[in-house]
Coordinates of C-alpha atoms in Angstrom, one line a residue:
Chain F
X1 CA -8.0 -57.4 14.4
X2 CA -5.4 -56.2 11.6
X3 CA -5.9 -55.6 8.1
X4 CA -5.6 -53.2 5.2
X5 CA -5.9 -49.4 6.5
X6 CA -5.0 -47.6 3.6
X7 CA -4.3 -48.9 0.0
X8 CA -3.0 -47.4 -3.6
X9 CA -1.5 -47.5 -6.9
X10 CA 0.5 -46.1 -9.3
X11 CA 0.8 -46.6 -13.1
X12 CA 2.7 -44.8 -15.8
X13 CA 0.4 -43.1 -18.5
X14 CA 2.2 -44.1 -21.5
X15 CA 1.2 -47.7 -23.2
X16 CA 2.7 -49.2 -26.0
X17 CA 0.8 -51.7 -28.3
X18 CA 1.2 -55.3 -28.8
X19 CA 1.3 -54.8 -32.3
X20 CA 4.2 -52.3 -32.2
X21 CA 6.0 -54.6 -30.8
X22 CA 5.1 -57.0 -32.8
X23 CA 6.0 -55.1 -35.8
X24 CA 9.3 -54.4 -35.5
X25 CA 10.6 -58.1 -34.8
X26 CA 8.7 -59.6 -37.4
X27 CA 6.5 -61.3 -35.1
X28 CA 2.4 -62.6 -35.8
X29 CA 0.6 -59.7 -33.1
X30 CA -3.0 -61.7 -33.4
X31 CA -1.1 -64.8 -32.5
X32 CA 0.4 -63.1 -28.7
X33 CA -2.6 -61.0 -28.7
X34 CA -4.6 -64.3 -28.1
X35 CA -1.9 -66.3 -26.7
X36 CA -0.7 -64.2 -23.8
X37 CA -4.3 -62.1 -24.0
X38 CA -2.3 -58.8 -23.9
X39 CA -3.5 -56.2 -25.5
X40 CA -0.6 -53.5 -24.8
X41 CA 0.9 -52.3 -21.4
X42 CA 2.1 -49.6 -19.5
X43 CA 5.7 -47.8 -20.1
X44 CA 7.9 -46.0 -17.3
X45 CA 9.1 -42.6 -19.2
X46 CA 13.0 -42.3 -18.0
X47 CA 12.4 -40.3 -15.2
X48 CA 10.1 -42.8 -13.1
X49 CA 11.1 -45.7 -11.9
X50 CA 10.4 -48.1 -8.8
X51 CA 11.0 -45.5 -6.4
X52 CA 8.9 -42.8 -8.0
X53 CA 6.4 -45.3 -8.3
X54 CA 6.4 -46.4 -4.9
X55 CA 6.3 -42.9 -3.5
X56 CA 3.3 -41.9 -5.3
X57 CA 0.9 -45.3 -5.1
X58 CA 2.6 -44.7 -0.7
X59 CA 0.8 -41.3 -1.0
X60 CA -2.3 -42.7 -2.2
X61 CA -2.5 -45.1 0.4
X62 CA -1.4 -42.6 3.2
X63 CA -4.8 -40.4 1.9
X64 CA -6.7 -43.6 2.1
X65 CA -5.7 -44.4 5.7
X66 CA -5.8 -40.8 7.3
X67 CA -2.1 -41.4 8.5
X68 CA 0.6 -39.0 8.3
X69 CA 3.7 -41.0 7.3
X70 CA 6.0 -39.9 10.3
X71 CA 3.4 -43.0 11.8
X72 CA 5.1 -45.7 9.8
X73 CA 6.6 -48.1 11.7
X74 CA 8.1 -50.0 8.7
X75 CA 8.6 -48.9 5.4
X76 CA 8.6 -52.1 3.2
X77 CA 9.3 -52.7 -0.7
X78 CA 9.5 -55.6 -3.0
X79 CA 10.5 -55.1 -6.8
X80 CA 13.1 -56.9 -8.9
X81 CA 13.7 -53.7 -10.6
X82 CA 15.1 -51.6 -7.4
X83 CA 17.1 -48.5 -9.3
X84 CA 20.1 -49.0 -6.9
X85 CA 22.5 -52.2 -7.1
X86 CA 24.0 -50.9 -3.5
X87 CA 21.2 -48.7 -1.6
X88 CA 17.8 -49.2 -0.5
X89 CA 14.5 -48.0 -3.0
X90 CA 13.2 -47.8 1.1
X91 CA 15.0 -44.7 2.1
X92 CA 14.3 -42.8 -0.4
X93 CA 10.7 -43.5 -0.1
X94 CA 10.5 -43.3 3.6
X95 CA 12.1 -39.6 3.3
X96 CA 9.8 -38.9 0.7
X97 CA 6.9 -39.5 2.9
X98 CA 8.4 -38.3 6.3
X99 CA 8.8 -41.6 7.9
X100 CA 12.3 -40.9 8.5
X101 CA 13.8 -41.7 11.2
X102 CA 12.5 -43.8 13.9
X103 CA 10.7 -46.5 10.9
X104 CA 12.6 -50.0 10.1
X105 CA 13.2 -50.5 6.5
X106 CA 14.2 -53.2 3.9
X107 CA 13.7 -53.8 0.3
X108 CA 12.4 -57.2 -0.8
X109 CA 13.6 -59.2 -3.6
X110 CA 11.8 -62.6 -4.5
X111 CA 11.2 -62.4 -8.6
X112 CA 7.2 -61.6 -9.0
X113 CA 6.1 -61.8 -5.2
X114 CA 8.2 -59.4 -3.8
X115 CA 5.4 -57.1 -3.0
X116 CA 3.4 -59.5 -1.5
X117 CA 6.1 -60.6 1.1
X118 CA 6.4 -57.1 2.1
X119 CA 2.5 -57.3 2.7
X120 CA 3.3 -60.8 4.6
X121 CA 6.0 -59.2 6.9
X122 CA 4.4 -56.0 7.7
X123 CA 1.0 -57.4 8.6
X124 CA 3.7 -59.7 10.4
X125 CA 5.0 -57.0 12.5
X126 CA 1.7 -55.1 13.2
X127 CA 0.4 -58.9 13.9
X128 CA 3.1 -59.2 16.9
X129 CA 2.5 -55.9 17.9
X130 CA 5.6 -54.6 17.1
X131 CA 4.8 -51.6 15.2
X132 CA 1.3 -49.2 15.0
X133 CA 1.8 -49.2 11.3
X134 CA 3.9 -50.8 8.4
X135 CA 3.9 -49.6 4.6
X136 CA 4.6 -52.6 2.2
X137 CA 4.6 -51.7 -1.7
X138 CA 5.1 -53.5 -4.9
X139 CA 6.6 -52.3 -7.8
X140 CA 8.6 -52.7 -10.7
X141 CA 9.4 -51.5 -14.0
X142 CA 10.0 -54.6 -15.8
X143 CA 12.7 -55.4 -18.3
X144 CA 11.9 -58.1 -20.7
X145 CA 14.7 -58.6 -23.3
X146 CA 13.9 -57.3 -26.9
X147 CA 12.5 -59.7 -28.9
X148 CA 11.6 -62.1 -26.1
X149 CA 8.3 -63.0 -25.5
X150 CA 8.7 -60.9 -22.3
X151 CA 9.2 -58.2 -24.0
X152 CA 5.8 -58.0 -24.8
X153 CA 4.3 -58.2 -21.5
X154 CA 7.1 -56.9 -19.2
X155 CA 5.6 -53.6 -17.7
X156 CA 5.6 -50.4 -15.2
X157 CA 3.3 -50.3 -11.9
X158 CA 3.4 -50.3 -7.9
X159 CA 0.8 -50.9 -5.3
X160 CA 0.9 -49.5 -1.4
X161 CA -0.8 -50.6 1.3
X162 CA -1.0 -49.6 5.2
X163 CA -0.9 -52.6 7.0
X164 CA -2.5 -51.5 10.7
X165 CA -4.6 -52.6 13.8
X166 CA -7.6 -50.0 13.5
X167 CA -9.8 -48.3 11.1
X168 CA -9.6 -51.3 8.6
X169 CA -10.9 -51.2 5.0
X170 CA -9.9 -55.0 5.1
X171 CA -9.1 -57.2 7.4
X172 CA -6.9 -60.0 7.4
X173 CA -8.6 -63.5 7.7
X174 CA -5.7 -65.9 6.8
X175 CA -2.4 -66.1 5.0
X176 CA -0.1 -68.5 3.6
X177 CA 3.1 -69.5 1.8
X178 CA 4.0 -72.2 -0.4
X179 CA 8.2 -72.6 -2.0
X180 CA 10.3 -74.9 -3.2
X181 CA 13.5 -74.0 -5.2
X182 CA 12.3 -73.9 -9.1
X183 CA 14.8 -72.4 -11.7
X184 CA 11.9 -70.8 -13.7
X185 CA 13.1 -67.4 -14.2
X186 CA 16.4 -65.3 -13.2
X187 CA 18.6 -62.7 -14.0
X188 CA 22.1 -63.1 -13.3
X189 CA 24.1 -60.7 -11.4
X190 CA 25.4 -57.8 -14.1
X191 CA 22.4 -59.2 -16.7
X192 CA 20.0 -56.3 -18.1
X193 CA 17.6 -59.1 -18.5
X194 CA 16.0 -62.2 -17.0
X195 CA 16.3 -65.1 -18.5
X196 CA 13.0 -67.9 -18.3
X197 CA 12.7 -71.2 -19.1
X198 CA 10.1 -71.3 -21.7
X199 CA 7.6 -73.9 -21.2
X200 CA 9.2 -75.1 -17.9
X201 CA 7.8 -71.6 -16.1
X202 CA 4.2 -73.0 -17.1
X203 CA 2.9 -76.1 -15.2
X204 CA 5.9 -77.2 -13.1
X205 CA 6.2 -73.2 -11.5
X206 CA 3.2 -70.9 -12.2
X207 CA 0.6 -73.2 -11.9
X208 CA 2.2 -75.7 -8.7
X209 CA 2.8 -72.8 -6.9
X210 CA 0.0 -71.1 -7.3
X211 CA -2.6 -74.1 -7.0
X212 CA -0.6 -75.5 -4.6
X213 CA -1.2 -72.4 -2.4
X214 CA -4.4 -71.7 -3.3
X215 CA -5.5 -75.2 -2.2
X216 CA -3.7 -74.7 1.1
X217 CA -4.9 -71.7 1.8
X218 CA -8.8 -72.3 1.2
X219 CA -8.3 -75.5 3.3
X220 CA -6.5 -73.3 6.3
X221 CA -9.8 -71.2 6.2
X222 CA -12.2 -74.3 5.5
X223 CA -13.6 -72.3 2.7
X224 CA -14.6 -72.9 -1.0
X225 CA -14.1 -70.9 -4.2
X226 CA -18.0 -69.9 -3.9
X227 CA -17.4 -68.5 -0.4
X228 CA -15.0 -65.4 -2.2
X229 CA -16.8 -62.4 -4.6
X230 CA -12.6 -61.7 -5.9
X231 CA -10.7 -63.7 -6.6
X232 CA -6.5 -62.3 -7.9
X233 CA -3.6 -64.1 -9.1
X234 CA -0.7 -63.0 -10.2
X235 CA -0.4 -62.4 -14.2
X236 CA 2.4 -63.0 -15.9
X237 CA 0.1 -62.8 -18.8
X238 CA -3.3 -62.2 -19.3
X239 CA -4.3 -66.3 -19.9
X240 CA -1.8 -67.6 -16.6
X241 CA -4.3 -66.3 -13.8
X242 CA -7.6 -66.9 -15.9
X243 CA -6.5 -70.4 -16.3
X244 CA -5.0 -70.9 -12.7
X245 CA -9.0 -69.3 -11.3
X246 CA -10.5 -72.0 -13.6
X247 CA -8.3 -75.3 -12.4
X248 CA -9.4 -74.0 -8.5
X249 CA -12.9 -73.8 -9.5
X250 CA -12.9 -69.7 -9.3
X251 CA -15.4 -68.7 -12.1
X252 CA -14.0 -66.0 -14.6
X253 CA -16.5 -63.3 -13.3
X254 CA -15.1 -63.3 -9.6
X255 CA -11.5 -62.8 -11.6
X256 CA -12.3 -59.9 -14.0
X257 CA -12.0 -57.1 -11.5
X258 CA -8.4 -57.9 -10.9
X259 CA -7.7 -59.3 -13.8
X260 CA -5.8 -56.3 -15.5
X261 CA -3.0 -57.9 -17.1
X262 CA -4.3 -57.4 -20.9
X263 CA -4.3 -53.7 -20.4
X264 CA -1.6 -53.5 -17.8
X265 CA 1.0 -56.0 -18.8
X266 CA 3.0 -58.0 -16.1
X267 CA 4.1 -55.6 -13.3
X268 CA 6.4 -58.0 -11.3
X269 CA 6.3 -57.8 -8.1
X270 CA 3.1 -55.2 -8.4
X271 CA 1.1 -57.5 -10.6
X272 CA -1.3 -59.4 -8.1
X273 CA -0.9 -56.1 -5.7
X274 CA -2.1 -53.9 -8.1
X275 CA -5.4 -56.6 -9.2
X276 CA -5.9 -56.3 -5.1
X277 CA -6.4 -52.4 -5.1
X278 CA -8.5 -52.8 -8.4
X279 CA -11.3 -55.3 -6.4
X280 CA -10.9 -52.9 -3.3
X281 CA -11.9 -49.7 -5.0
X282 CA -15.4 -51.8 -6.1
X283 CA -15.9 -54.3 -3.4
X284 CA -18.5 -53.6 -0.5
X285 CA -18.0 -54.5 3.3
X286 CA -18.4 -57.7 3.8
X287 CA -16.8 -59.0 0.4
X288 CA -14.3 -61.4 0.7
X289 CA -11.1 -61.7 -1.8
X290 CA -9.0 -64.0 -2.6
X291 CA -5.5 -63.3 -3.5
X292 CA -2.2 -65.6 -4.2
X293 CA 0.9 -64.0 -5.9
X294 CA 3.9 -65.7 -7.5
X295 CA 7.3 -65.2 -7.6
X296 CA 9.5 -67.5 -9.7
X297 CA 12.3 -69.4 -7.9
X298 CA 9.7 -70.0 -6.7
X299 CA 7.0 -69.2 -4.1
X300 CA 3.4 -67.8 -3.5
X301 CA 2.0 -65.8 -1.0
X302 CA -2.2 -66.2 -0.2
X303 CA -4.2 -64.4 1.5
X304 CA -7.6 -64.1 2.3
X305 CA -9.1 -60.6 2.8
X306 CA -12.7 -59.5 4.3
X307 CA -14.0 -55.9 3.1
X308 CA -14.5 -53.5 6.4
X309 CA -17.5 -51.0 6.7
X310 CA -14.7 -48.2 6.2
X311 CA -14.3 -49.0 2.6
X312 CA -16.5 -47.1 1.2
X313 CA -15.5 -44.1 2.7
X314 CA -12.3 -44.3 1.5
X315 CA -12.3 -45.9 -2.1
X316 CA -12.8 -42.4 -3.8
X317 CA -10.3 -39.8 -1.7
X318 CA -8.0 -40.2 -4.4
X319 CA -8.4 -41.9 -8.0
X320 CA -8.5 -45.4 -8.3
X321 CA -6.7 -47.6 -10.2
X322 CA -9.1 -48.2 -13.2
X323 CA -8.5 -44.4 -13.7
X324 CA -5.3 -44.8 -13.6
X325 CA -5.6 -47.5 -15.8
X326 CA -7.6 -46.1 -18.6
X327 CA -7.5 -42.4 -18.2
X328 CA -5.3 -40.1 -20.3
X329 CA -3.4 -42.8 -22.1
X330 CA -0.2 -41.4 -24.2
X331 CA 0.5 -44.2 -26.7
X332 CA 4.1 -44.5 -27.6
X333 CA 5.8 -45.9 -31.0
X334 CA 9.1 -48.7 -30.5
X335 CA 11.5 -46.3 -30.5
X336 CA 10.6 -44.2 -28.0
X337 CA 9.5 -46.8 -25.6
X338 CA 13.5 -48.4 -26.5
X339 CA 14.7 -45.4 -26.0
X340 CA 12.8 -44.7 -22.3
X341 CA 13.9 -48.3 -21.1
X342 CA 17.2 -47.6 -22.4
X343 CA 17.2 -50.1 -25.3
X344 CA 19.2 -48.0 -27.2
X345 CA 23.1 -48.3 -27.4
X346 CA 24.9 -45.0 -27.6
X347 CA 28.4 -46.0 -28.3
X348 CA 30.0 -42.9 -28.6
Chain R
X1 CA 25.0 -33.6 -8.2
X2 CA 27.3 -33.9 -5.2
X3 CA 25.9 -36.1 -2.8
X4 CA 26.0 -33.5 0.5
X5 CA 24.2 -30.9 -1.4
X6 CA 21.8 -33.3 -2.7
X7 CA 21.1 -34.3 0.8
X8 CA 20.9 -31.0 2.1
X9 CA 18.0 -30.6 -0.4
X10 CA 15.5 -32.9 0.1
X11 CA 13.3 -31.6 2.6
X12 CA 12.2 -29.4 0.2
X13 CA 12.5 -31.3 -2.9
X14 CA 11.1 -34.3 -1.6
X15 CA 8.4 -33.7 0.8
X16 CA 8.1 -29.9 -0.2
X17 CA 8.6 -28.9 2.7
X18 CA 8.6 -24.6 3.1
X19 CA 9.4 -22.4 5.9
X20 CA 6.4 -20.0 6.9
X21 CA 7.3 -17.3 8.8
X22 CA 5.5 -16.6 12.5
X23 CA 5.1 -13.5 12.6
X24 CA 3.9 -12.4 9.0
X25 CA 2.8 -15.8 7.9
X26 CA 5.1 -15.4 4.4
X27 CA 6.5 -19.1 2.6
X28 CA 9.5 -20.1 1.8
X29 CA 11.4 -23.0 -0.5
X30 CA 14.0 -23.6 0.4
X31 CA 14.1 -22.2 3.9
X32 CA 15.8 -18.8 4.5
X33 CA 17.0 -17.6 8.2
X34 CA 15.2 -14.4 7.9
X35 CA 12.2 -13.1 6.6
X36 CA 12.6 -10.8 3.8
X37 CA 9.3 -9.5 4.6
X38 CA 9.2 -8.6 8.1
X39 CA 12.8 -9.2 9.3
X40 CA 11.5 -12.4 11.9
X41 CA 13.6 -15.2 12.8
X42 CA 11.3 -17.6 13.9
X43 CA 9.6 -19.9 10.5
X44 CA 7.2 -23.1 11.6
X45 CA 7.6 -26.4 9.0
X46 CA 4.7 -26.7 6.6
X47 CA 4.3 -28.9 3.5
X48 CA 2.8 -27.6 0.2
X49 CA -0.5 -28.7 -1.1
X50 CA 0.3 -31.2 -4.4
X51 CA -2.0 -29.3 -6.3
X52 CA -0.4 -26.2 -8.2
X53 CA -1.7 -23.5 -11.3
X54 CA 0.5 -23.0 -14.0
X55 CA 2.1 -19.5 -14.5
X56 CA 4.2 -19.7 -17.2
X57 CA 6.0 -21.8 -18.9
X58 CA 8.7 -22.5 -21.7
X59 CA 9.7 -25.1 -24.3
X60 CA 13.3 -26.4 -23.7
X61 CA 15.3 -27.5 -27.1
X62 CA 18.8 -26.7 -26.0
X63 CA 19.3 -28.4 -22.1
X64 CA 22.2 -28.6 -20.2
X65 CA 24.1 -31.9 -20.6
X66 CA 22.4 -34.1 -18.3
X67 CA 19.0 -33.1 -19.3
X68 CA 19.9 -33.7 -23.3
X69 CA 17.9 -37.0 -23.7
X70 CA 14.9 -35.4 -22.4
X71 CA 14.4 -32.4 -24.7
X72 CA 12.5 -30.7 -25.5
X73 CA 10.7 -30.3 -22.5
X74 CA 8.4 -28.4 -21.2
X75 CA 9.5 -26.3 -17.7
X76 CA 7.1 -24.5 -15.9
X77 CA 6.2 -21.6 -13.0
X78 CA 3.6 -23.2 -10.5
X79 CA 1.7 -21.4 -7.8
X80 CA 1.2 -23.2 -5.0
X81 CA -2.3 -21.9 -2.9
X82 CA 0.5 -21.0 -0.6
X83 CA 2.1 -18.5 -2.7
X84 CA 5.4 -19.8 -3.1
X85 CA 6.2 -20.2 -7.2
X86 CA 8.4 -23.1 -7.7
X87 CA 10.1 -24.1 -11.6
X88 CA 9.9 -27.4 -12.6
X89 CA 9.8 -29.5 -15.8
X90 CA 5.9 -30.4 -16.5
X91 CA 5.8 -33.6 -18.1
X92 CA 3.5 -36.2 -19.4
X93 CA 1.3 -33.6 -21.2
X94 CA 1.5 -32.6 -25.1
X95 CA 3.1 -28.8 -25.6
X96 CA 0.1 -28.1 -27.2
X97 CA -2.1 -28.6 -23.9
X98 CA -0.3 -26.8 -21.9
X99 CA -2.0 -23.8 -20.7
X100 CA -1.0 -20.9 -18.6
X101 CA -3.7 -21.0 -15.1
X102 CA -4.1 -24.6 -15.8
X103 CA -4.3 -27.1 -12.9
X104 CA -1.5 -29.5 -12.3
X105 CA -0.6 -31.5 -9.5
X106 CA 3.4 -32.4 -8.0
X107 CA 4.6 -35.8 -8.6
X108 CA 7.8 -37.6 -7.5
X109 CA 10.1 -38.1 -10.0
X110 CA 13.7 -39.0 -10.9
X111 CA 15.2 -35.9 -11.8
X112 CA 18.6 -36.2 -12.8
X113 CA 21.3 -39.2 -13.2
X114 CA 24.6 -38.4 -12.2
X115 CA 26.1 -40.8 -15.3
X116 CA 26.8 -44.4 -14.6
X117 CA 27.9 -44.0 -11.2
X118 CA 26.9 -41.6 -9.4
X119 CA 24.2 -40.8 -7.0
X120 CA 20.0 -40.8 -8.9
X121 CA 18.1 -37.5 -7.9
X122 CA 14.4 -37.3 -7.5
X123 CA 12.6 -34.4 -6.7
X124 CA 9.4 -32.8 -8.0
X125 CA 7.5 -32.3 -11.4
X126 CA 4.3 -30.8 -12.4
X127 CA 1.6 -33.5 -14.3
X128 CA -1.8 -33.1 -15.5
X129 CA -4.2 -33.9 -12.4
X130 CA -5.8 -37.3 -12.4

């Protein structure tokens, strides 16, 4: 049996407001306020970034499984925000938690799901019995180009989990993936920002995808929305995955625990991870979740997760990611947030 | 920072690692080759709790170069239950919280950019505890 042994996050404390935003380009706040349903999201100050938050949402989960990290077979993470061009996020991270040397390590790239094929190829390799233990994590601190509509959404966040064979908090029931090549979303090579393709990143990539897997994955396990207490999609906004549970026949109650995009903001590749370790600090043993990210290009990951007795032992060994979410909150104005995600043109 | 001596560094900076001597049990960051206490050789590995009481600490207006878009900042003594003091910058917290014997706890952070091209140094800073 494999599954989750350890889990955890990591969010920035600072938040900006939609209105802020909003403000400063002129723009209607009410109307993206109930249009995306964001409220205002989380802000990397300059001195964190992907790694940083990788490292700390690693620790969390190393606490949660009762492994020292010189036990990590692989050290695995997606982001589309990765602070090097040329160098992996993964060995700085796999220092930083002593899994240096004998661990294999890459850094994933696939838009939004990044984080969730680390989680694929981990429990992968644990699966085939290649390693004990493999660390996939999530993050980014996404750049959204001022002014854009991503801008108002594009966020700061990671999420860690232990993929292992023993002492589960959740184990693995099924998985799945679902591609095709969709020109939703990119960022060229030397770009600060992604571009998107308005409207197009809607029906014909969000919601194909992450139906299409859904559907495939539910059929796999012969099971039915009702058979799940979670359900967690990935959220570009805070109206993409609400919509998605509804057109599967998930009702809006089994997607609240995870939904924590109108708080949060879009985290990337840590969006749907970071939903995952919000269900697992509540769930009981025997819950089942539902989970199916999406990354644009485009793909999804699902997969289906049943709660272990060991999960509520663990769930409060460090704080959970509603604290982290809604505790000691430093609100910033626009130019300091332009000025911590390096907005700001110094010319001189 | 040059690369090497970054390098050299990060046992310590990164996993706080400290040296504790064997025969009088005294902690060291970074790792010396001789106890200045009892005059031993022979130090055993530990890592340092992540969970530190502030000393003292003081308000930085006027930083060296590659700090100056971060001032002012606060930098701070920690304890560590260990008894090593290590400085540090102690961030995401007002100045007018900050506290001397308050509780913080060590976080991984980027600490310094070596300008466009060079090599990104993380290390450790002192938080609030959540």
């Amino acid at each position: 049996m494999e599954g989750i042994v350890g889990y955890g996050a990591h969010i920035p404390r600072h938040r900006i407001k939609v209105e802020e935003i909003a403000k400063v380009w002129g723009a209607d706040a009410p109307s993206y306020k109930r249009g995306l349903q964001l409220r205002e999201k989380s802000v990397p100050p300059p001195d964190v970034d992907t790694i940083t938050l990788s490292v700390e949402a690693a620790k969390r989960a190393l606490k949660r499984a009762g492994v020292d990290g010189a036990q990590l077979g692989a050290v695995y993470i997606g982001s589309e925000s990765h602070p090097y061009a040329v160098k992996p996020s993964g060995t700085v991270v796999a220092e930083a938690l002593g899994a240096v040397p004998d661990c294999h390590c890459a850094d994933y790239e696939f838009a939004c799901k990044a984080g969730s094929e680390a989680m694929f190829v981990a429990m992968g390799l644990v699966k085939a019995g290649y390693i004990d233990y493999g660390l996939a994590i999530g993050g980014d601190t996404s750049q959204g180009a001022p002014s854009d509509a991503l801008e108002y959404s594009a966020s700061a966040g990671a999420a860690a989990f232990i993929m292992g064979r023993e002492n589960l908090v959740a184990e693995i029931e099924y998985s799945n993936s679902y591609m095709t090549d969709t020109p939703d979303f990119w960022r060229r090579e030397h770009e600060f920002y992604p571009q998107h393709a308005g409207r197009y990143t809607g029906e014909p990539a969000y919601f194909k995808h992450v139906t299409g897997a859904a559907k495939a994955l539910l059929k796999k396990a012969g099971a039915e929305p009702g058979d799940f207490q979670y359900c967690v999609f990935h959220q570009p906004n805070g109206k993409f995955p609400m919509r998605a549970a509804k057109m599967l026949g998930f009702t809006k109650e089994q997607n609240l625990t995870g939904w924590l995009a109108p708080t949060l903001g879009n985290t990337y590749s840590g969006a749907s991870p970071i939903g995952l370790t919000a269900i697992l600090d509540v769930a009981k043993p025997g819950d089942r979740i539902f989970m199916v990210s999406y990354g644009s290009g485009s793909g999804s990951d699902g997969f289906i997760w049943k709660c272990a007795d060991r999960l509520a032992e663990v769930q409060n060994l460090v704080a959970t990611t509603r604290t982290l979410l809604d505790e000691r909150l430093t609100y910033v104005d626009y130019g300091t947030y332009a000025k911590y995600r390096r907005k700001i043109l110094k010319n001189y | 920072m040059f690369p090497a001596r970054y390098a050299r560094e990060m046992p310590h900076r990164y996993r706080l690692e400290a040296h504790k001597c064997k025969q009088c049990g005294k902690v060291f960051v970074p790792r010396r080759e001789i106890c200045d206490k009892c005059g031993a050789t022979e130090f055993e590995v530990i890592r340092l709790s992540d969970r530190v009481k502030l000393v003292t600490y003081t308000i930085i207006h006027t930083p060296a170069s590659q700090f100056k878009d971060q001032s002012p900042y606060a930098l701070g003594i920690c304890e560590f239950p260990e008894g090593v003091r290590l400085t540090a910058q102690v961030v995401d917290i007002d100045f007018a919280d900050l506290k001397t014997g308050m509780d913080l706890q060590v976080e991984f952070r980027r600490i310094q950019t070596d300008g466009h091209e060079g090599i990104l140094s993380y290390g450790y800073k002192f938080v609030p505890v959540i």
